[in-house]
XYZ file of C-alpha atoms in Angstrom:
455
model
C 84.859 91.403 111.939
C 84.473 94.845 110.423
C 86.551 95.771 107.397
C 88.480 98.956 106.637
C 87.668 100.821 103.425
C 89.773 103.745 102.198
C 88.071 106.179 99.821
C 90.545 108.331 97.901
C 89.126 111.567 96.490
C 90.591 112.459 93.104
C 89.153 115.675 91.729
C 90.113 119.066 90.376
C 92.326 120.015 87.473
C 95.132 121.654 89.451
C 94.882 124.992 87.637
C 97.515 126.509 89.947
C 100.009 124.107 88.305
C 99.095 125.249 84.789
C 100.299 124.695 82.095
C 101.715 121.331 83.208
C 98.352 120.413 84.711
C 95.010 120.588 82.917
C 91.572 118.947 82.791
C 92.888 115.646 81.400
C 96.304 115.682 83.097
C 95.518 116.725 86.659
C 98.266 117.547 89.149
C 98.021 114.208 90.971
C 99.067 112.373 87.787
C 102.165 114.450 87.014
C 105.321 112.342 87.313
C 107.434 115.030 88.963
C 108.418 113.132 92.135
C 110.895 110.287 92.604
C 110.501 107.055 94.561
C 113.112 105.319 96.726
C 114.692 103.846 93.563
C 115.009 107.228 91.890
C 112.204 106.476 89.398
C 109.773 109.226 88.407
C 106.350 108.762 90.021
C 103.165 110.779 90.363
C 101.467 111.809 93.597
C 98.848 109.099 92.986
C 101.447 106.369 92.524
C 103.314 107.523 95.635
C 100.154 107.389 97.767
C 99.144 103.932 96.497
C 102.631 102.680 97.357
C 102.405 104.093 100.874
C 98.983 102.549 101.478
C 100.216 99.138 100.288
C 103.072 99.329 102.806
C 101.219 100.768 105.794
C 97.613 99.524 105.397
C 97.970 96.431 103.160
C 94.626 94.881 104.135
C 92.537 97.969 103.352
C 89.990 97.919 100.554
C 90.586 100.933 98.264
C 87.987 102.910 96.320
C 88.789 105.939 94.169
C 86.079 108.563 93.729
C 86.812 110.614 90.636
C 85.430 112.288 87.523
C 85.188 110.826 84.049
C 88.082 112.970 82.756
C 90.512 111.296 85.186
C 89.580 107.622 84.737
C 91.977 107.108 81.841
C 94.942 108.615 83.718
C 94.146 106.598 86.829
C 93.980 103.295 84.971
C 97.203 104.019 83.095
C 99.156 104.759 86.272
C 97.725 102.422 88.897
C 97.400 98.678 88.450
C 96.004 96.207 90.936
C 92.796 95.868 92.885
C 90.761 98.968 93.593
C 87.235 100.137 92.802
C 86.315 103.209 90.766
C 83.349 105.434 91.520
C 82.847 107.940 88.714
C 80.764 111.046 89.331
C 78.257 111.775 86.534
C 78.970 115.480 87.157
C 81.074 117.564 89.532
C 79.187 118.436 92.714
C 81.902 118.882 95.388
C 83.093 116.412 98.029
C 79.866 115.769 99.985
C 77.957 114.127 97.096
C 81.132 112.391 95.877
C 81.617 110.724 99.268
C 77.925 109.815 99.477
C 78.139 108.200 96.041
C 81.231 106.236 97.057
C 79.526 105.014 100.235
C 76.482 103.822 98.295
C 78.846 101.994 95.912
C 80.524 100.310 98.894
C 77.166 99.121 100.198
C 75.402 98.205 96.936
C 78.213 97.106 94.628
C 81.105 96.024 96.877
C 79.215 94.204 99.604
C 80.493 96.345 102.468
C 78.660 96.093 105.784
C 77.112 99.014 107.607
C 79.438 98.370 110.559
C 82.585 98.668 108.391
C 84.922 101.644 108.813
C 85.292 104.129 105.955
C 88.262 106.502 105.945
C 88.092 109.250 103.314
C 91.225 111.148 102.288
C 92.660 113.116 99.352
C 94.535 111.078 96.764
C 97.496 113.465 96.538
C 98.959 114.496 99.928
C 102.746 114.652 100.200
C 103.329 112.943 103.542
C 105.540 110.433 105.297
C 104.420 106.857 105.920
C 103.327 107.663 109.480
C 100.372 109.583 108.061
C 98.910 106.318 106.746
C 99.653 104.501 110.003
C 97.160 106.953 111.535
C 94.459 105.412 109.337
C 94.507 102.327 111.571
C 94.170 104.543 114.650
C 91.176 106.291 113.076
C 89.563 102.924 112.327
C 90.098 101.749 115.896
C 88.610 104.976 117.276
C 85.553 104.559 115.044
C 85.076 100.925 116.056
C 85.371 101.763 119.772
C 82.753 104.519 119.374
C 85.081 107.392 120.269
C 82.804 109.524 118.068
C 80.502 109.249 115.070
C 83.110 111.106 113.001
C 86.872 110.854 113.609
C 89.200 113.302 111.832
C 92.937 113.504 111.354
C 94.456 116.830 112.383
C 97.951 118.006 111.447
C 99.986 119.779 114.105
C 100.671 123.234 112.567
C 104.214 124.320 111.763
C 103.324 127.975 111.157
C 100.224 130.239 111.389
C 98.806 129.453 107.959
C 95.905 131.449 106.555
C 95.229 128.814 103.839
C 93.938 125.962 106.019
C 90.998 125.328 108.281
C 91.640 124.686 111.994
C 90.184 122.064 114.336
C 89.826 123.159 117.947
C 89.539 120.302 120.442
C 88.516 120.096 124.102
C 91.712 118.267 125.113
C 95.317 119.089 124.336
C 98.623 117.564 125.380
C 99.165 113.850 124.807
C 95.534 112.783 124.405
C 95.530 110.337 121.431
C 91.855 111.001 120.592
C 90.377 114.417 121.320
C 86.773 115.615 121.298
C 86.253 118.466 118.825
C 84.611 121.642 120.094
C 84.600 123.822 116.972
C 86.099 124.596 113.540
C 87.641 127.820 112.249
C 87.997 128.200 108.486
C 91.052 130.006 107.044
C 91.641 132.628 109.777
C 93.945 135.625 109.477
C 97.496 135.269 110.793
C 96.782 136.787 114.213
C 93.827 134.460 114.800
C 95.843 131.504 113.510
C 98.549 132.181 116.094
C 95.920 132.279 118.842
C 94.407 129.004 117.640
C 97.806 127.282 117.577
C 98.437 128.491 121.141
C 95.162 126.747 122.093
C 96.397 123.478 120.549
C 94.340 123.700 117.347
C 95.212 121.404 114.430
C 95.083 121.868 110.675
C 92.156 120.157 108.975
C 93.760 117.945 106.291
C 90.524 116.509 104.880
C 90.704 113.009 106.396
C 87.424 111.651 107.799
C 86.610 108.295 109.442
C 83.132 106.890 110.189
C 81.030 103.747 110.013
C 79.464 103.111 106.626
C 76.006 102.979 108.195
C 76.491 106.504 109.565
C 77.087 107.908 106.078
C 74.194 105.930 104.591
C 71.928 107.395 107.257
C 72.927 110.905 106.193
C 72.369 109.999 102.530
C 68.831 108.868 103.363
C 67.998 112.422 104.453
C 68.258 113.565 100.838
C 65.937 110.967 99.371
C 65.168 107.296 98.997
C 67.624 105.685 96.566
C 67.011 102.077 95.576
C 70.493 101.340 94.239
C 73.834 102.805 93.265
C 72.638 103.340 89.689
C 69.501 105.050 90.978
C 71.646 107.432 93.012
C 73.896 108.106 90.010
C 70.882 108.923 87.836
C 69.595 111.343 90.487
C 72.983 112.681 91.505
C 71.922 116.290 90.892
C 69.477 115.979 93.826
C 72.383 115.867 96.298
C 73.560 119.195 97.749
C 76.503 120.755 95.927
C 78.601 121.314 99.011
C 81.825 120.205 100.672
C 81.783 117.294 103.121
C 83.232 119.594 105.788
C 80.326 122.033 105.617
C 77.523 119.610 104.773
C 78.366 116.793 107.202
C 81.364 117.247 109.528
C 80.510 120.660 110.975
C 76.894 119.564 111.548
C 77.796 116.277 113.243
C 76.932 115.972 116.935
C 79.873 113.761 117.853
C 83.295 114.507 116.327
C 86.798 113.579 117.482
C 90.259 114.239 116.092
C 93.534 112.311 116.163
C 96.697 114.463 115.939
C 99.443 113.848 113.384
C 102.857 115.457 113.914
C 104.699 114.353 110.764
C 105.408 116.044 107.450
C 102.349 117.088 105.450
C 102.194 119.206 102.334
C 99.625 120.081 99.718
C 101.648 120.183 96.498
C 98.992 122.275 94.782
C 101.118 125.259 93.747
C 104.456 125.678 92.017
C 105.794 127.179 95.218
C 105.233 123.939 97.191
C 105.782 121.479 94.337
C 109.235 122.761 93.427
C 110.364 122.152 97.014
C 110.017 118.413 96.356
C 111.231 118.270 92.743
C 114.649 116.607 92.631
C 115.482 118.042 89.194
C 115.432 121.864 88.879
C 115.552 121.720 85.060
C 113.679 119.402 82.718
C 113.653 119.298 78.920
C 115.593 121.375 76.389
C 116.718 124.107 78.773
C 119.736 126.413 79.103
C 119.899 128.370 82.374
C 122.440 131.071 83.174
C 123.418 129.894 86.656
C 125.510 133.025 87.191
C 122.399 135.264 87.097
C 119.696 132.823 88.267
C 118.986 131.404 91.725
C 116.101 129.350 93.087
C 114.778 128.768 89.554
C 112.880 125.697 88.332
C 112.347 125.216 84.592
C 110.193 122.632 82.804
C 110.143 122.538 78.994
C 107.960 119.979 77.207
C 107.852 121.696 73.820
C 111.074 120.417 72.260
C 111.981 124.013 71.356
C 115.102 125.546 72.954
C 114.388 127.566 76.111
C 116.889 130.036 77.599
C 116.460 131.514 81.093
C 118.576 134.308 82.615
C 118.312 136.871 85.420
C 115.495 135.259 87.435
C 115.307 134.598 91.182
C 112.889 132.301 93.065
C 110.868 131.780 89.894
C 109.316 129.040 87.835
C 109.314 128.822 84.034
C 107.088 126.181 82.441
C 106.545 125.662 78.705
C 104.190 122.969 77.378
C 101.942 122.630 74.312
C 99.141 124.045 76.509
C 100.905 127.320 77.269
C 103.845 129.119 78.876
C 104.121 130.332 82.473
C 106.759 132.674 83.899
C 106.096 133.523 87.533
C 107.671 134.143 90.899
C 107.230 131.055 93.033
C 105.337 132.892 95.761
C 103.082 134.643 93.245
C 102.322 131.354 91.438
C 99.863 130.442 94.205
C 97.510 133.187 92.976
C 97.444 132.482 89.224
C 94.143 130.576 89.156
C 92.063 133.496 87.879
C 94.730 134.430 85.330
C 94.814 130.862 84.022
C 91.048 131.012 83.581
C 91.527 133.981 81.245
C 94.399 132.459 79.268
C 93.907 128.700 79.057
C 92.140 126.979 76.162
C 89.528 124.357 77.055
C 91.031 121.933 74.507
C 94.018 120.024 75.987
C 96.970 120.380 73.635
C 98.685 117.119 74.576
C 97.517 113.895 76.160
C 98.831 110.387 76.698
C 96.182 107.723 76.181
C 95.957 103.918 76.553
C 96.325 103.643 72.759
C 99.206 106.124 72.394
C 99.238 109.922 72.441
C 98.149 113.032 70.569
C 99.379 116.585 70.217
C 97.386 119.563 68.911
C 99.465 121.466 66.351
C 96.967 124.039 65.075
C 93.528 125.477 65.778
C 92.092 127.846 63.178
C 88.795 129.681 62.726
C 87.416 130.940 59.402
C 85.043 133.799 58.382
C 82.198 131.374 57.586
C 82.113 130.218 61.228
C 83.822 126.875 60.771
C 86.972 125.780 62.567
C 89.815 123.363 61.876
C 91.681 121.443 64.570
C 94.869 119.663 63.496
C 96.373 116.921 65.651
C 99.266 114.494 65.405
C 98.202 111.005 66.547
C 100.504 108.133 67.448
C 98.715 104.800 67.819
C 101.104 102.268 69.325
C 101.615 98.863 67.715
C 98.884 96.442 68.810
C 96.753 99.252 70.308
C 93.466 100.617 69.045
C 91.748 103.989 69.079
C 88.297 103.594 70.620
C 85.325 103.132 68.284
C 83.737 106.591 68.330
C 81.778 109.193 66.396
C 82.071 112.959 66.133
C 78.725 114.740 66.279
C 80.026 118.220 65.502
C 82.664 117.771 62.809
C 84.072 115.645 59.994
C 87.547 114.091 60.188
C 90.312 113.606 57.647
C 93.248 111.299 58.414
C 96.520 111.239 56.512
C 98.742 108.296 57.436
C 102.388 109.396 57.594
C 104.008 106.156 58.718
C 103.184 102.656 59.877
C 100.581 100.041 59.040
C 97.161 99.395 60.438
C 93.448 98.997 59.953
C 90.649 101.576 59.936
C 86.965 100.823 60.324
C 84.176 103.239 59.326
C 80.622 102.150 60.079
C 81.890 98.543 60.389
C 83.597 98.658 56.965
C 87.239 97.621 57.371
C 90.178 98.832 55.292
C 93.949 98.517 55.577
C 96.064 101.684 55.689
C 99.761 102.505 55.318
C 101.949 105.540 54.667
C 100.177 107.822 52.170
C 96.646 106.577 52.895
C 93.967 109.264 53.254
C 90.785 108.467 55.185
C 87.702 110.724 55.129
C 85.128 110.357 57.930
C 81.827 112.217 57.683
C 80.088 113.859 60.639
C 78.272 111.263 62.704
C 80.033 108.203 61.267
C 81.437 105.676 63.737
C 85.138 104.967 63.246
C 88.205 103.426 64.852
C 91.808 102.568 64.016
C 94.331 99.919 65.038
C 98.109 99.798 64.555
C 99.094 96.330 63.362
C 102.670 95.776 62.141
C 104.100 98.999 63.613
C 103.150 102.290 65.266
C 100.718 104.397 63.236
C 101.583 108.079 62.774
C 98.542 110.060 61.603
C 97.816 113.714 60.911
C 94.186 114.382 61.812
C 92.140 117.410 60.741
C 88.743 117.980 62.355
C 86.463 120.323 60.359
C 83.234 121.746 61.683
C 81.378 124.383 63.626
C 81.744 122.599 66.971
C 85.145 121.285 68.020
C 84.592 120.225 71.616
C 85.698 117.069 73.403
C 82.203 116.507 74.771
C 80.956 116.069 71.180
C 82.921 112.823 70.905
C 80.727 109.788 71.589
C 82.852 106.809 72.616
C 81.500 103.369 71.718
C 82.701 99.818 72.466
C 86.144 98.681 71.330
C 85.918 97.296 67.786
C 88.726 94.726 67.950
C 89.109 91.993 70.553
C 91.944 93.175 72.820
C 93.226 89.599 73.151
C 93.848 89.245 69.417
């Protein structure tokens, strides 16, 4: 029997949700939603829970970038495969890479069904029940490519539309054409014709995708494809594959569906209007959501239908409607260096970034390494590092030379030296100063863990 494989696409940094979302803390990992028990969950955790309830026998693969692997592994436990892009090249090459991984590394058969979908839709459980209908349509040869189409609730100009040959109650409809992001008048006309929103869900046999991949070259293995990833076209799956396919069908979905990609849509689903150290004048404010992660007091007055967000990465004050168009403004304002990040070993916060007349820079961070955890063995190729231990006990290794540290210890690490740290008897609190001409995350070379994790 054929097997069902779900490929979840996890990409993008969610710049329209800046400053809460950034390159290392993408929107799908923000714990701003609540589950049925009232616990805070992320979009990723919510989707994994829905799949486990509605499609429990499906094999799950997550296609993502290297910057999101750490967040994914921290939030989602259990059995799933990871396919990590060597570089960002849009959804077409990412899906091709995932399909090659299914075939070469996971033992999937060419006759198996693959259903590709975003990792972060805000939907009801019925959305995932449709995955089984897509699989059945693929296996009964309804079409080479079977899509999921959302029944529109208003004439949106933000989404693409799928126009089918049949309307009414037909469960599977042949697709005649696509219209990408029309104006409002055209959108109304399309809806009157029974058109559906394209929500980025695609179903097909694995062999079909591998046949398309073969058009771009002969790849001997998954690793061969990864090493030659730049040879694949940098294009979306919609444009590169779906709109060129000869046989396409769509299955309609009439339930709730939202893309929580802007503050305007996200705040509609946030149960708590205020978070953090916040004082809001409710007599002069209405429709306001405030998030404060800085620990500093934040006072808000006289705002309507607005969002105020303060994090170590920046501060945003915007009307909710206008927040959907801040992407270009964020590109002008945001620093490339994340100011705060939770990691498997603990967390860090950037407290200062200074530049000097001689061209050098200094980056100061506060590190917390949790008891029993270890900072990865690594080396900095663009700067030296000075650690001052403020509290706790642990061990530091520099070029395989081990030393114990405690409050008051100062550790100097030269450019290019391999180093790591482990908290032993308690959490380690460290002030770190990086000194050099290049202070970029890509200049950190991560090596193997130094200590056995089981010890």
